[in-house]
Short mmCIF file of C-alpha atoms in Angstrom, two decimals:
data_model
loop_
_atom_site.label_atom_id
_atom_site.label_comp_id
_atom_site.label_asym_id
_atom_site.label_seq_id
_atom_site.Cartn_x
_atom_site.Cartn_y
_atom_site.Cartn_z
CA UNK A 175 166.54 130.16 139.85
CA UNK A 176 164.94 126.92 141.55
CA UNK A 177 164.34 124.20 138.76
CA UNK A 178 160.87 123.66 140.12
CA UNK A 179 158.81 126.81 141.62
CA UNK A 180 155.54 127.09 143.11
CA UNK A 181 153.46 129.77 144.35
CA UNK A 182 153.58 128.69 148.22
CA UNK A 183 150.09 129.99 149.36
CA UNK A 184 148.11 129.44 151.32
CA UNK A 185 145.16 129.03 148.96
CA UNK A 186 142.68 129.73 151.10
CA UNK A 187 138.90 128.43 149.12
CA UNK A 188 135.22 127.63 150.74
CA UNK A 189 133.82 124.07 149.82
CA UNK A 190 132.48 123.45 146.46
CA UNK A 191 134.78 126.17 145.41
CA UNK A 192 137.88 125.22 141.96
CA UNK A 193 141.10 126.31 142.58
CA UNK A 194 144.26 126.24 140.35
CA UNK A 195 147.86 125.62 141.16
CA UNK A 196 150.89 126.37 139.03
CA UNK A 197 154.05 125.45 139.00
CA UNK A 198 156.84 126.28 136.24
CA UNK A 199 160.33 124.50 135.44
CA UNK A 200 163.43 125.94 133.87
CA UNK A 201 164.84 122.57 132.36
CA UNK A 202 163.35 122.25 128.95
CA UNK A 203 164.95 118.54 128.64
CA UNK A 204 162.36 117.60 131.83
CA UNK A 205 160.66 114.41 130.93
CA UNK A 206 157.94 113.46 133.36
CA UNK A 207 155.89 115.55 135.16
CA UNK A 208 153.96 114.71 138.70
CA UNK A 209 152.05 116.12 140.93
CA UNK A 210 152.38 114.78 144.92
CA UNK A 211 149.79 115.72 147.88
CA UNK A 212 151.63 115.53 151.55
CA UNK A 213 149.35 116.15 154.35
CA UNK A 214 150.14 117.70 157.25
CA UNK A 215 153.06 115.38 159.03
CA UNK A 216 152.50 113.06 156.64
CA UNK A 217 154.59 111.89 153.83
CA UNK A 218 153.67 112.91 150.03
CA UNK A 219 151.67 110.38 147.85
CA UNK A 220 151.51 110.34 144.33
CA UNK A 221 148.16 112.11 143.37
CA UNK A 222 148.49 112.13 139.39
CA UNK A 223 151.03 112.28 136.78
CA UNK A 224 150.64 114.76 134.36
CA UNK A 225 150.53 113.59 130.66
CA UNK A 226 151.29 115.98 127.45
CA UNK A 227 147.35 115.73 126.32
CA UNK A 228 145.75 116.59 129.94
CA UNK A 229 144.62 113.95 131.76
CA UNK A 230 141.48 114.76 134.21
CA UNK A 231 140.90 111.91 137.72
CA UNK A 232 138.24 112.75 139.03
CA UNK A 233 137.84 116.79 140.53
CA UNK A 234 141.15 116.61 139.24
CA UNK A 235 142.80 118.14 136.48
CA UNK A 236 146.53 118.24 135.40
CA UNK A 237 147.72 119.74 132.39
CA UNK A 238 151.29 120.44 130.22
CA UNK A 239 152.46 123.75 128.60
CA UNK A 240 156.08 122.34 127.20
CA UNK A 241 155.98 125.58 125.59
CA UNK A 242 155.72 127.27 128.84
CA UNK A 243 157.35 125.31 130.56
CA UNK A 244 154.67 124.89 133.22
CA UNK A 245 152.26 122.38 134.58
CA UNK A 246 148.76 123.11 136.35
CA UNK A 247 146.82 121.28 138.69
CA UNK A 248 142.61 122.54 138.80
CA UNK A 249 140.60 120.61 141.87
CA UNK A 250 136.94 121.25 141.02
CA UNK A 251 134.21 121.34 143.76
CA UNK A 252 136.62 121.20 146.71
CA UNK A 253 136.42 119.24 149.83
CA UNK A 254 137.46 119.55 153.31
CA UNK A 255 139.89 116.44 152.72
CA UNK A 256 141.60 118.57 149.99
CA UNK A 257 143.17 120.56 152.46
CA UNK A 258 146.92 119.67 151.61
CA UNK A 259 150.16 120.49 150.36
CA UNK A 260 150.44 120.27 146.61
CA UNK A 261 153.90 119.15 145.28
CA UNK A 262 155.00 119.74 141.64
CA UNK A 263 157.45 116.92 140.56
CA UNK A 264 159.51 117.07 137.34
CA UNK A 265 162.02 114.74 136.29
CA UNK A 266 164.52 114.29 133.54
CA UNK A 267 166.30 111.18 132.06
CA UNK A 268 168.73 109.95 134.77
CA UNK A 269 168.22 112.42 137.48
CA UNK A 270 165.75 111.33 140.34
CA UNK A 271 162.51 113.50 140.73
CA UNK A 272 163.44 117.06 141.53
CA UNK A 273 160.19 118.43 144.32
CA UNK A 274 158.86 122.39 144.01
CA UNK A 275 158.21 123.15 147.95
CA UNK A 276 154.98 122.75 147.54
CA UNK A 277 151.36 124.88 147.20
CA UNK A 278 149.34 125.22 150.51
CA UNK A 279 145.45 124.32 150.09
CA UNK A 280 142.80 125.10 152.97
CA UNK A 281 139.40 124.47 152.42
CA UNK A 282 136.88 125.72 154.91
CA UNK A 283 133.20 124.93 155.52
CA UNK B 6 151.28 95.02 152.40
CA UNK B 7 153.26 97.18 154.35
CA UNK B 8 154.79 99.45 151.45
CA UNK B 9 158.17 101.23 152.81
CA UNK B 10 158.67 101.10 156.10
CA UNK B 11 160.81 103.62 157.94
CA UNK B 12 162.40 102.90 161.49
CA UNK B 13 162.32 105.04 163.98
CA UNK B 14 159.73 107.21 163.65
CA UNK B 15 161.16 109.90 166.44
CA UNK B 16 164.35 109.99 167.66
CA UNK B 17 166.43 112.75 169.71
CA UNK B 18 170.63 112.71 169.54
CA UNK B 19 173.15 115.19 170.79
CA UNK B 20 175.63 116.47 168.56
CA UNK B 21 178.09 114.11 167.51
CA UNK B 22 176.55 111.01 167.96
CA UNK B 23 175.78 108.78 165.56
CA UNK B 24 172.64 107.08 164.39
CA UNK B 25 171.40 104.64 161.59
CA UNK B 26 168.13 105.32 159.79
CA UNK B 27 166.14 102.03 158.62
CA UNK B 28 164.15 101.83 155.52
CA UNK B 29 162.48 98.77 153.86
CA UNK B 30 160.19 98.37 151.51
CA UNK B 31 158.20 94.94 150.30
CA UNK B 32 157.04 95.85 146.94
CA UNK B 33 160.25 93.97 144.84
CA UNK B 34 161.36 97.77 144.00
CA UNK B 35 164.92 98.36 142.07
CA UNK B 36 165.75 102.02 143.15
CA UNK B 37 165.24 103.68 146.76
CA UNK B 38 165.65 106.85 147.88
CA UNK B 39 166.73 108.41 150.62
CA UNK B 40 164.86 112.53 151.08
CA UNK B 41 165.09 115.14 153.87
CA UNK B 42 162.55 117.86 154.21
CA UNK B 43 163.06 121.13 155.89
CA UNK B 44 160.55 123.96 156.52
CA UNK B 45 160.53 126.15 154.08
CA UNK B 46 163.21 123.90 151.80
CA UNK B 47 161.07 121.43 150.60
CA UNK B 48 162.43 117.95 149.53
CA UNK B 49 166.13 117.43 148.49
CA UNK B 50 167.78 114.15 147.74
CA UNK B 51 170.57 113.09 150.20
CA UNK B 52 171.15 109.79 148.50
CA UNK B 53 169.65 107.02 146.00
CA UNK B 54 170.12 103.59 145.16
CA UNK B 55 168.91 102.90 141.38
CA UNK B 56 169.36 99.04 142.32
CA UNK B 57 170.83 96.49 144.23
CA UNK B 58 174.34 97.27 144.64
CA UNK B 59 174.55 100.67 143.90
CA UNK B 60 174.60 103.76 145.28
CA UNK B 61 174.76 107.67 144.22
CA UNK B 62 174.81 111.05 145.95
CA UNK B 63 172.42 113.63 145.61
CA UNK B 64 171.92 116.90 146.16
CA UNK B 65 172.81 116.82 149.78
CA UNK B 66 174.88 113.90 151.01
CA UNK B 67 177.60 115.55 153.03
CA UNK B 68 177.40 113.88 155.92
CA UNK B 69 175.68 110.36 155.38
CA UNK B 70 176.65 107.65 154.52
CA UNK B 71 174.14 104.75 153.07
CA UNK B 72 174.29 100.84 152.54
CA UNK B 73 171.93 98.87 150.22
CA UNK B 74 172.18 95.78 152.29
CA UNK B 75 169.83 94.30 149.80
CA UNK B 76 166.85 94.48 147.43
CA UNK B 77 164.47 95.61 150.13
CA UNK B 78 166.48 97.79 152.48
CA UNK B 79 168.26 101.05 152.10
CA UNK B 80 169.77 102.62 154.99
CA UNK B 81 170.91 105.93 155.95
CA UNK B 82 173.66 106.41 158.65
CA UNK B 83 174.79 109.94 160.59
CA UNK B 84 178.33 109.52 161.49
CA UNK B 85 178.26 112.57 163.81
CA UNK B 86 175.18 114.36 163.82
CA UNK B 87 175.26 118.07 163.72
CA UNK B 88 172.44 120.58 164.55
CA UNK B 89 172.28 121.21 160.91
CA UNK B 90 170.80 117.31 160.01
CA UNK B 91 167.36 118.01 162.36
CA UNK B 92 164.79 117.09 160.05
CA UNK B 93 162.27 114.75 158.91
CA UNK B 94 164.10 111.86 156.91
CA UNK B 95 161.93 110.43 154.05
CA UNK B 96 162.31 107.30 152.62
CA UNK B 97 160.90 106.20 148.99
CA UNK B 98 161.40 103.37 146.31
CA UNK B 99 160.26 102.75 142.70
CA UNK B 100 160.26 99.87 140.64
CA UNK B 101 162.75 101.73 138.34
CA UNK B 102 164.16 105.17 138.57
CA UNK B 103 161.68 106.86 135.60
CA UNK B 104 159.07 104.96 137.71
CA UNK B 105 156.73 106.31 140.30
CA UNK B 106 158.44 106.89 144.22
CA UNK B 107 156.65 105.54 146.94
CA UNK B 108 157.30 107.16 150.23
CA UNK B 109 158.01 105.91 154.03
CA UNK B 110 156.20 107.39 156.81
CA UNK B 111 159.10 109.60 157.72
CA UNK B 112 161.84 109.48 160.61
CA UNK B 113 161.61 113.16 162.76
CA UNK B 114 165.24 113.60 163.84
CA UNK B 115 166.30 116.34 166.31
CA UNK B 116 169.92 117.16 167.15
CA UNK B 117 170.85 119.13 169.71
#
């Protein structure tokens, strides 16, 4: 079992439309949590870390089941610049960031 | 501020040659990163440098080789490139390894 799994999409959602990404881990002693957006031929940027309360930027929402063992990202009221590659990032104390192979978005007008 | 900086962007070898992949970054980072991404594979960690003097493999390293000349550059070497190393080669650095990577643009590598 990958340490980091996504569903890989595509997502396929109309503007204005909210959309929700998962993405579970299997190492319970994962510390930080991330999610990454990498467009197309383009290298990933950090688009939020993901914080045991929630934490909301924006359209953006990223939350924390520890239980679980999964983290969500919600994009309310999508754009056509949303269209991306969503990358769930965990890490644990003294590894470097382990990447899930990413969630396909593609909004459409 | 440039960021990290990855040199070259594009570049074609034939198997068995050998090539050096540039990375520098301005932003006074400890740790760098070097990353390949292949369709379907997502990102995997070929090798990492938590700070100046170090080095560690990752999850992929057979076949690199990397130098930490210094604080700001990282470099990733192919002694004899194989078919199997065609991919885009990311660069990243962080202030500290539990700290937020920052990526290069990306080197696209083909070996044929």
């Amino acid at each position: 079992r990958k340490e980091v799994e996504q569903d890989p999409g595509p997502f396929n959602v109309p503007e204005g439309a909210t959309v929700a990404f998962n993405c579970t881990y299997s190492n319970s002693a994962s510390q930080s949590f991330f999610w990454y957006r990498q467009d197309c031929r383009k290298e990933p940027k950090l688009l939020m870390s993901v914080y045991s309360s929630g934490n909301e930027d924006g359209r953006f929402t990223a939350q924390l089941n520890r239980a679980s063992q999964y983290i969500s990202l919600l994009i309310r009221d999508s754009k056509l610049s949303d269209s991306a590659t969503y990358l769930c990032v965990v890490k644990r104390a003294g590894t470097a960031l382990i990447f899930g192979k990413g969630t396909t978005l593609s909004v459409s007008s | 501020n440039a960021g990290v900086t990855q040199t070259p962007k594009f570049q074609v070898l034939k198997t068995g040659q050998s090539m050096t992949l540039q990375c520098a970054q301005d932003m006074n980072h400890n740790s760098m990163y070097w990353y390949r991404q292949d369709p379907g594979m997502g990102l995997r960690l070929i090798y990492y440098s938590a700070s100046e003097g170090t080095t560690d493999k990752g999850e992929v390293p057979n076949g690199y080789n990397v130098s930490r000349l210094n604080k700001r550059e990282f470099s990733l070497r192919l002694e004899s490139a194989a078919p199997s190393q065609t991919s885009v080669y990311f660069c990243a650095s962080a202030r500290g390894s539990q700290e937020t990577q920052y990526f290069g643009p990306g080197t696209r590598l083909l070996v044929l």
